[in-house]
Amino acid sequence: MTRTRRTVLALFIAASLLTTVMAHEDQGADQAPLAQEQPIVFADVSVFDGEALLPPTDVLVEAGQITAVGDDLEVPDDAQVIDGSGKTLLPGLIDAHVHTFTPAMLQQALVFGVTTVYDMFTDEAFAAQMRAEQAAGAANYRADTLSAGTLATAPGGHGTQFGIDIDTLTSPDQAEGWIEDRVAAGADYIKVVIEEFAAMGQPPLPTLDAATVEAVIAAAHEHDLLTITHVQILAAAQAAVAAGSDGLAHMFSDAVPTPELIDQMVAQGT
């Protein structure tokens, strides 16, 4: 195994090893974080390292870190040996679009092998609590979360209907202050909404105008924050890309992408 491949393996699989422990322990969100007290050897297990499927080998884990991979490992006497024959060790999965409101939801994600989630809208105080617990090493019973916290939307717009207090925007000159508030709240990135529901057979909702979208994205970039824009129709996607959004949440369903939009997204690295 090459050094690069071994590094990829170590970076991606370490967190997913907790899934094996979770399968044998009933740990609630109010309990102390898991700690690996005993070395673990996954014996004769196929390994997908994120790039290629490797033939069966042994993987040694000590103190929560992969310390050796190979066929002739020096296995500690007190190691727990898990027979991996006929099975495959996978990297931890990433769910790139969730809405998380309780630690239990993150715990459930880890049980299914999802070790990281990208939350696209939740209560900012909850997101801050999750970040603090992760930074303190007190969250290894659940998936890590990165979160936008709240979202950029118009008064009465999409996102305001869920009962969470939303700091809405009505004009471009509010963008800088709004982004500064998100920075203070610890947002990992910025979620922007362009959504009228006009093409979804639902009553139309107010949405941000193009100038405000552009101002929010520009202000986010000034603070080195990526932006992800909620779209569900082609026109919204075109507006988001034209405004410089770094990514799209959802996929528009009213039309196929135009060659011009694809070229623009490629050129901008969207």
XYZ file of C-alpha atoms in Angstrom:
270
model
C 0.000 0.000 0.000
C 1.382 3.426 -0.941
C 1.906 6.117 1.661
C -0.722 8.324 -0.015
C -3.282 5.574 -0.032
C -2.532 4.698 3.586
C -2.978 8.356 4.518
C -6.332 8.502 2.729
C -7.350 5.355 4.553
C -6.388 6.803 7.911
C -8.152 10.094 7.320
C -11.413 8.662 6.085
C -11.899 5.442 8.006
C -10.900 6.389 11.549
C -14.239 7.946 12.388
C -16.266 5.179 10.752
C -14.693 2.592 13.020
C -16.941 3.946 15.755
C -19.868 2.478 13.850
C -18.642 -0.990 14.773
C -18.594 -0.009 18.433
C -22.023 1.609 18.148
C -23.442 -1.644 16.872
C -22.544 -3.285 20.191
C -23.220 -0.495 22.675
C -26.456 1.334 23.399
C -25.131 4.798 24.088
C -27.502 7.709 24.414
C -26.751 11.321 23.661
C -26.612 12.093 27.396
C -23.845 9.590 28.149
C -20.089 10.132 28.297
C -18.265 10.059 24.944
C -16.877 6.786 23.717
C -13.163 6.148 24.179
C -11.210 3.255 22.719
C -9.547 1.508 25.657
C -8.516 -1.647 23.799
C -6.690 -2.066 20.464
C -8.875 -3.403 17.655
C -7.752 -5.492 14.710
C -9.991 -5.907 11.688
C -8.614 -9.173 10.307
C -8.735 -10.316 6.676
C -11.008 -7.447 5.665
C -11.280 -5.884 2.214
C -10.663 -2.142 2.374
C -12.102 0.595 0.194
C -9.831 3.562 0.846
C -11.817 6.188 -1.025
C -10.029 5.510 -4.315
C -9.718 1.774 -4.807
C -10.875 -1.540 -3.348
C -7.875 -3.195 -1.716
C -7.563 -6.978 -1.270
C -8.176 -8.510 2.179
C -5.674 -7.378 4.790
C -5.486 -6.497 8.491
C -6.127 -3.082 10.019
C -4.925 -2.132 13.516
C -6.642 0.660 15.446
C -5.182 2.064 18.650
C -6.562 4.966 20.701
C -9.004 5.823 17.942
C -6.373 6.000 15.193
C -5.382 3.569 12.454
C -1.759 2.761 13.277
C -0.965 -0.046 10.837
C -2.333 -1.734 7.725
C -0.861 -4.933 6.289
C -0.691 -8.714 6.318
C 2.032 -9.176 8.963
C 1.036 -6.846 11.767
C 2.356 -7.051 15.287
C -0.934 -7.518 17.087
C -1.013 -6.365 20.735
C -1.786 -9.168 23.164
C -4.856 -7.380 24.493
C -6.292 -6.546 21.058
C -9.894 -7.294 20.192
C -9.838 -9.159 16.879
C -12.811 -8.728 14.575
C -13.072 -11.231 11.740
C -13.561 -9.206 8.568
C -13.458 -12.059 6.075
C -16.064 -11.581 3.385
C -16.666 -8.015 4.538
C -15.433 -4.579 3.464
C -14.218 -1.691 5.603
C -15.573 1.557 4.162
C -14.710 5.209 4.690
C -17.144 7.205 6.769
C -19.889 8.577 4.536
C -20.792 12.267 4.182
C -24.423 13.356 3.872
C -24.221 16.690 2.077
C -27.772 17.923 2.793
C -29.536 17.415 6.107
C -31.570 19.445 8.582
C -30.557 18.428 12.100
C -32.352 19.542 15.249
C -31.332 16.997 17.914
C -28.158 15.114 18.874
C -30.115 11.883 18.457
C -30.430 12.575 14.730
C -26.634 12.780 14.478
C -26.272 9.616 16.535
C -28.607 7.783 14.158
C -26.532 8.995 11.205
C -23.389 7.436 12.692
C -25.138 4.091 13.218
C -25.615 3.967 9.443
C -21.978 4.825 8.708
C -22.454 8.560 8.100
C -19.626 10.235 10.011
C -20.142 13.818 8.774
C -23.256 15.781 7.805
C -23.632 19.175 6.147
C -26.598 20.834 7.828
C -28.355 23.321 5.576
C -30.627 24.999 8.128
C -31.198 24.644 11.842
C -31.404 26.734 14.997
C -28.169 28.720 15.372
C -27.916 28.057 19.110
C -28.203 24.316 18.497
C -25.521 24.461 15.785
C -23.227 26.378 18.137
C -23.728 23.767 20.866
C -22.868 20.950 18.450
C -19.689 22.762 17.341
C -18.597 23.355 20.927
C -19.090 19.722 21.912
C -17.189 18.526 18.827
C -14.293 20.876 19.576
C -14.180 19.582 23.153
C -14.010 15.948 21.993
C -17.374 15.230 23.597
C -19.281 14.194 20.478
C -17.702 10.990 19.196
C -20.905 9.020 19.732
C -22.485 10.880 16.805
C -21.717 12.209 13.341
C -19.822 15.481 13.100
C -21.884 18.345 11.740
C -21.006 21.411 9.736
C -23.860 23.909 9.581
C -25.054 27.100 7.984
C -27.203 27.690 11.040
C -29.903 30.009 9.762
C -30.487 30.947 6.124
C -30.703 34.087 4.006
C -34.330 34.546 3.020
C -36.989 37.208 2.600
C -39.672 38.031 5.223
C -42.311 35.325 4.863
C -40.014 33.440 2.499
C -38.970 29.809 2.443
C -37.477 28.851 5.796
C -39.741 31.093 7.860
C -42.584 28.567 7.930
C -40.958 26.137 10.378
C -41.343 28.064 13.616
C -37.694 29.095 13.987
C -36.875 32.767 14.468
C -35.272 33.919 11.201
C -33.250 37.085 10.672
C -34.611 37.999 7.231
C -33.373 40.467 4.603
C -35.203 43.024 2.501
C -32.409 44.935 0.724
C -28.774 44.615 -0.396
C -27.541 47.121 2.193
C -28.433 44.674 4.971
C -26.142 41.958 3.593
C -22.899 42.922 5.328
C -24.487 43.172 8.778
C -26.371 39.916 8.229
C -23.176 38.087 7.293
C -21.321 39.577 10.270
C -24.052 38.133 12.516
C -23.569 34.714 10.924
C -19.810 34.945 11.456
C -20.434 35.770 15.115
C -22.750 32.767 15.365
C -20.002 30.501 13.976
C -21.582 29.559 10.642
C -19.437 27.117 8.670
C -20.890 28.402 5.375
C -23.858 30.464 4.195
C -27.193 29.149 2.926
C -29.080 31.426 0.513
C -32.664 30.871 -0.628
C -34.041 31.688 -4.076
C -37.472 30.072 -3.926
C -40.938 31.233 -4.920
C -42.496 27.752 -5.281
C -44.129 29.065 -8.456
C -43.183 25.914 -10.380
C -44.108 23.552 -7.545
C -47.875 23.930 -7.639
C -47.882 25.796 -4.315
C -48.893 29.336 -3.357
C -46.015 31.682 -4.179
C -43.699 32.863 -1.409
C -41.616 36.053 -1.245
C -37.963 35.552 -2.114
C -34.766 37.570 -2.204
C -34.213 39.792 -5.225
C -31.129 39.407 -7.392
C -29.334 42.419 -5.915
C -29.726 41.129 -2.356
C -28.564 37.645 -3.341
C -25.473 39.134 -4.974
C -24.760 41.293 -1.919
C -25.096 38.380 0.510
C -22.785 36.166 -1.547
C -20.229 38.958 -1.969
C -20.257 39.683 1.777
C -19.873 35.988 2.583
C -16.860 35.749 0.288
C -15.319 38.790 1.972
C -15.412 36.733 5.171
C -14.012 33.623 3.414
C -17.305 31.749 3.725
C -18.649 29.497 0.982
C -22.248 29.946 -0.119
C -24.792 27.274 -1.025
C -27.992 28.403 -2.712
C -31.369 26.658 -2.496
C -32.902 26.452 -5.979
C -35.603 24.303 -7.561
C -36.071 25.884 -10.984
C -33.604 26.656 -13.780
C -34.077 30.423 -13.535
C -33.124 30.346 -9.851
C -30.050 28.255 -10.613
C -29.007 30.698 -13.315
C -29.456 33.600 -10.898
C -27.460 31.838 -8.183
C -24.556 31.045 -10.483
C -24.582 34.556 -11.945
C -24.387 35.918 -8.388
C -21.296 33.790 -7.699
C -22.775 31.078 -5.474
C -20.260 28.315 -4.718
C -22.822 25.538 -4.911
C -26.464 24.619 -5.438
C -28.698 22.837 -2.950
C -31.295 20.672 -4.699
C -31.547 20.289 -8.454
C -33.960 22.227 -10.618
C -36.661 20.038 -12.124
C -38.469 22.310 -14.565
C -35.870 22.164 -17.351
C -32.548 20.652 -18.341
C -29.441 22.792 -17.751
C -28.403 24.914 -20.694
C -24.914 24.553 -22.180
C -24.265 28.163 -21.149
C -25.080 27.413 -17.496
C -22.855 24.330 -17.495
C -19.976 26.274 -19.025
C -20.395 29.050 -16.477
C -20.476 26.624 -13.558
C -17.331 24.878 -14.811
C -15.547 28.205 -15.316
C -16.471 29.405 -11.804
C -15.836 26.074 -10.105
C -19.420 25.932 -8.880
